[in-house]
mmCIF file of C-alpha atoms in Angstrom:
data_model
loop_
_atom_site.group_PDB
_atom_site.id
_atom_site.type_symbol
_atom_site.label_atom_id
_atom_site.label_comp_id
_atom_site.label_asym_id
_atom_site.label_seq_id
_atom_site.Cartn_x
_atom_site.Cartn_y
_atom_site.Cartn_z
ATOM 1 C CA MET A 1 53.223 -19.534 67.215
ATOM 2 C CA ALA A 2 51.286 -16.833 65.303
ATOM 3 C CA LEU A 3 49.888 -19.485 62.953
ATOM 4 C CA ALA A 4 48.714 -21.511 65.904
ATOM 5 C CA PHE A 5 46.930 -18.440 67.333
ATOM 6 C CA VAL A 6 45.212 -17.835 63.992
ATOM 7 C CA ARG A 7 44.068 -21.485 63.818
ATOM 8 C CA ARG A 8 42.631 -21.351 67.333
ATOM 9 C CA HIS A 9 40.991 -17.994 66.871
ATOM 10 C CA VAL A 10 39.560 -18.083 63.378
ATOM 11 C CA VAL A 11 36.731 -15.694 64.091
ATOM 12 C CA VAL A 12 38.973 -13.134 65.744
ATOM 13 C CA SER A 13 41.513 -13.423 62.903
ATOM 14 C CA THR A 14 38.798 -13.055 60.303
ATOM 15 C CA LEU A 15 37.425 -9.965 61.983
ATOM 16 C CA ALA A 16 40.902 -8.446 62.251
ATOM 17 C CA ILE A 17 41.560 -8.971 58.554
ATOM 18 C CA ALA A 18 38.115 -7.485 57.716
ATOM 19 C CA ALA A 19 38.881 -4.454 59.820
ATOM 20 C CA VAL A 20 42.191 -3.876 58.061
ATOM 21 C CA LEU A 21 40.593 -4.241 54.613
ATOM 22 C CA GLY A 22 37.778 -1.908 55.675
ATOM 23 C CA ALA A 23 40.261 0.654 56.897
ATOM 24 C CA VAL A 24 41.853 0.649 53.430
ATOM 25 C CA ALA A 25 38.672 0.516 51.458
ATOM 26 C CA VAL A 26 36.873 3.433 53.079
ATOM 27 C CA PRO A 27 39.456 6.064 52.013
ATOM 28 C CA VAL A 28 39.641 4.584 48.528
ATOM 29 C CA VAL A 29 35.900 4.809 48.154
ATOM 30 C CA ALA A 30 35.707 8.283 49.699
ATOM 31 C CA TYR A 31 38.525 9.835 47.716
ATOM 32 C CA VAL A 32 38.529 7.997 44.391
ATOM 33 C CA ILE A 33 35.236 6.308 43.631
ATOM 34 C CA VAL A 34 32.680 8.756 45.022
ATOM 35 C CA PRO A 35 34.172 11.837 43.285
ATOM 36 C CA ALA A 36 34.217 9.913 40.046
ATOM 37 C CA LEU A 37 30.469 9.363 40.326
ATOM 38 C CA VAL A 38 29.588 12.972 41.038
ATOM 39 C CA ARG A 39 27.629 14.476 38.163
ATOM 40 C CA THR A 40 27.347 18.224 37.490
ATOM 41 C CA THR A 41 25.262 20.204 34.981
ATOM 42 C CA LEU A 42 26.007 23.510 33.421
ATOM 43 C CA VAL A 43 24.002 25.336 30.750
ATOM 44 C CA GLU A 44 25.689 28.335 29.123
ATOM 45 C CA ASP A 45 24.515 30.245 26.073
ATOM 46 C CA LEU A 46 26.744 30.493 23.021
ATOM 47 C CA PRO A 47 28.671 33.789 23.499
ATOM 48 C CA GLU A 48 27.476 36.646 21.347
ATOM 49 C CA ARG A 49 29.682 38.548 18.932
ATOM 50 C CA SER A 50 31.618 41.262 20.724
ATOM 51 C CA ALA A 51 30.208 44.734 20.256
ATOM 52 C CA ASP A 52 33.499 46.084 18.925
ATOM 53 C CA ALA A 53 33.800 43.493 16.153
ATOM 54 C CA SER A 54 33.952 45.210 12.789
ATOM 55 C CA ASP A 55 32.611 42.385 10.712
ATOM 56 C CA SER A 56 28.956 41.326 10.494
ATOM 57 C CA ILE A 57 29.546 37.562 10.669
ATOM 58 C CA GLY A 58 27.559 35.786 13.409
ATOM 59 C CA ALA A 59 28.364 32.370 14.778
ATOM 60 C CA GLU A 60 29.915 30.092 12.155
ATOM 61 C CA THR A 61 30.562 26.402 12.841
ATOM 62 C CA LEU A 62 33.984 25.551 11.437
ATOM 63 C CA ARG A 63 34.171 21.909 12.578
ATOM 64 C CA GLN A 64 32.021 19.572 14.658
ATOM 65 C CA GLY A 65 31.765 16.072 15.925
ATOM 66 C CA GLU A 66 29.916 13.660 18.219
ATOM 67 C CA LEU A 67 31.255 12.383 21.515
ATOM 68 C CA VAL A 68 31.743 8.600 21.518
ATOM 69 C CA ARG A 69 31.240 5.750 23.958
ATOM 70 C CA ILE A 70 34.534 3.956 24.503
ATOM 71 C CA ASN A 71 33.284 1.349 27.008
ATOM 72 C CA ALA A 72 30.887 1.013 29.915
ATOM 73 C CA VAL A 73 33.000 3.254 32.109
ATOM 74 C CA ASP A 74 34.424 5.759 29.657
ATOM 75 C CA TYR A 75 31.715 7.375 27.526
ATOM 76 C CA GLY A 76 30.177 10.564 26.285
ATOM 77 C CA SER A 77 27.321 11.661 24.069
ATOM 78 C CA GLY A 78 26.348 14.978 22.560
ATOM 79 C CA ARG A 79 27.944 17.339 20.070
ATOM 80 C CA VAL A 80 31.050 19.475 20.126
ATOM 81 C CA ARG A 81 31.549 22.405 17.749
ATOM 82 C CA LEU A 82 34.444 24.659 16.949
ATOM 83 C CA VAL A 83 32.683 27.979 16.383
ATOM 84 C CA ARG A 84 33.946 31.334 15.128
ATOM 85 C CA ILE A 85 31.970 34.258 16.561
ATOM 86 C CA GLY A 86 33.205 37.432 14.949
ATOM 87 C CA VAL A 87 36.949 37.301 15.583
ATOM 88 C CA ASP A 88 36.655 34.947 18.533
ATOM 89 C CA LEU A 89 37.009 31.136 18.480
ATOM 90 C CA VAL A 90 35.002 28.960 20.931
ATOM 91 C CA LEU A 91 34.766 25.200 21.545
ATOM 92 C CA ARG A 92 31.163 24.454 22.330
ATOM 93 C CA PHE A 93 29.876 21.322 24.112
ATOM 94 C CA GLU A 94 26.155 20.881 23.367
ATOM 95 C CA ASP A 95 23.686 18.657 25.242
ATOM 96 C CA VAL A 96 26.475 16.441 26.520
ATOM 97 C CA ASP A 97 26.383 13.521 28.923
ATOM 98 C CA ILE A 98 29.932 12.525 29.941
ATOM 99 C CA ALA A 99 30.981 9.776 32.353
ATOM 100 C CA GLY A 100 32.007 11.000 35.775
ATOM 101 C CA ALA A 101 35.743 10.705 36.500
ATOM 102 C CA PRO A 102 38.205 12.612 38.638
ATOM 103 C CA ASP A 103 40.511 15.363 37.289
ATOM 104 C CA MET A 104 39.018 15.668 33.736
ATOM 105 C CA TYR A 105 40.497 18.078 31.200
ATOM 106 C CA VAL A 106 39.557 19.179 27.737
ATOM 107 C CA TYR A 107 42.181 18.937 24.971
ATOM 108 C CA LEU A 108 42.205 19.922 21.314
ATOM 109 C CA SER A 109 44.222 17.043 19.801
ATOM 110 C CA ASP A 110 46.020 16.404 16.547
ATOM 111 C CA ARG A 111 45.082 12.686 16.733
ATOM 112 C CA THR A 112 42.002 10.788 15.571
ATOM 113 C CA ASP A 113 42.315 7.776 17.932
ATOM 114 C CA GLY A 114 41.085 9.435 21.092
ATOM 115 C CA GLN A 115 44.616 9.955 22.513
ATOM 116 C CA PRO A 116 45.863 13.425 23.406
ATOM 117 C CA GLY A 117 48.846 13.375 21.074
ATOM 118 C CA THR A 118 50.067 16.933 20.574
ATOM 119 C CA PHE A 119 47.327 18.943 22.235
ATOM 120 C CA VAL A 120 46.097 22.324 23.420
ATOM 121 C CA ASP A 121 44.855 22.205 27.000
ATOM 122 C CA LEU A 122 41.618 24.219 27.356
ATOM 123 C CA GLY A 123 41.317 23.509 31.109
ATOM 124 C CA LYS A 124 39.257 21.405 33.461
ATOM 125 C CA LEU A 125 35.952 19.977 32.219
ATOM 126 C CA LYS A 126 33.316 22.395 33.417
ATOM 127 C CA ALA A 127 30.533 19.817 33.859
ATOM 128 C CA THR A 128 29.537 16.285 32.981
ATOM 129 C CA ASN A 129 26.165 17.334 31.564
ATOM 130 C CA GLY A 130 24.791 20.334 29.719
ATOM 131 C CA SER A 131 25.989 22.885 27.156
ATOM 132 C CA PHE A 132 29.026 25.030 27.810
ATOM 133 C CA ASN A 133 31.896 26.883 26.080
ATOM 134 C CA TYR A 134 35.680 27.143 26.145
ATOM 135 C CA PRO A 135 37.506 30.099 24.566
ATOM 136 C CA VAL A 136 40.193 29.045 22.094
ATOM 137 C CA SER A 137 43.231 31.225 21.733
ATOM 138 C CA ALA A 138 43.684 32.963 18.406
ATOM 139 C CA SER A 139 47.261 31.468 18.365
ATOM 140 C CA VAL A 140 45.829 27.923 17.983
ATOM 141 C CA ASP A 141 46.322 26.543 14.430
ATOM 142 C CA ILE A 142 42.895 24.898 14.006
ATOM 143 C CA SER A 143 44.030 23.255 10.790
ATOM 144 C CA THR A 144 46.024 20.816 12.999
ATOM 145 C CA VAL A 145 43.126 20.077 15.364
ATOM 146 C CA ARG A 146 41.542 16.637 14.479
ATOM 147 C CA SER A 147 39.665 15.856 17.710
ATOM 148 C CA VAL A 148 38.444 16.975 21.137
ATOM 149 C CA VAL A 149 39.574 14.717 23.913
ATOM 150 C CA VAL A 150 38.182 14.618 27.472
ATOM 151 C CA TRP A 151 41.158 13.235 29.446
ATOM 152 C CA CYS A 152 41.248 11.923 32.998
ATOM 153 C CA ARG A 153 44.668 12.974 34.330
ATOM 154 C CA GLN A 154 44.474 10.920 37.504
ATOM 155 C CA PHE A 155 44.224 7.621 35.572
ATOM 156 C CA SER A 156 45.771 8.747 32.271
ATOM 157 C CA VAL A 157 42.780 7.660 30.273
ATOM 158 C CA THR A 158 40.472 9.086 27.648
ATOM 159 C CA VAL A 159 36.923 9.448 29.015
ATOM 160 C CA THR A 160 35.411 10.338 25.639
ATOM 161 C CA TYR A 161 36.404 12.109 22.434
ATOM 162 C CA ALA A 162 34.916 13.549 19.260
ATOM 163 C CA LEU A 163 36.463 13.531 15.779
ATOM 164 C CA LEU A 164 36.044 16.976 14.181
ATOM 165 C CA THR A 165 34.974 17.143 10.570
#
């Protein structure tokens, strides 16, 4: 009986199916796709050596690397540097352009393949474009850090990464 109704009312059935698909698509676009396309810019200066530091060493780059393009959707460009400023350690993103994605985090990873592996979570990605800093705890053993990974938690995927040399 329902099949007979559909056959007789093809236009009505098609419109009903389109309405259902639209009702599903609108929230998906609004809550998943649009936030992924939002781009933000932040420009921070490299922090200065603290006034109470007893040494005279300025900013020293310990390791650095370039963000890579993984594919058309997951990409990044620009430089990341692990910098010692006096006694403080900072991860610096410089002139970066990173693909928009939801729920992105910055990890210091022990891997070289772009996967998080054993990692130190530095927090949410501050912006998709610009130059900005993350403080790195003195307890982090930087000899084990091989890469910086920008990770999308929502989809469990690497957005971009940089090998540190």
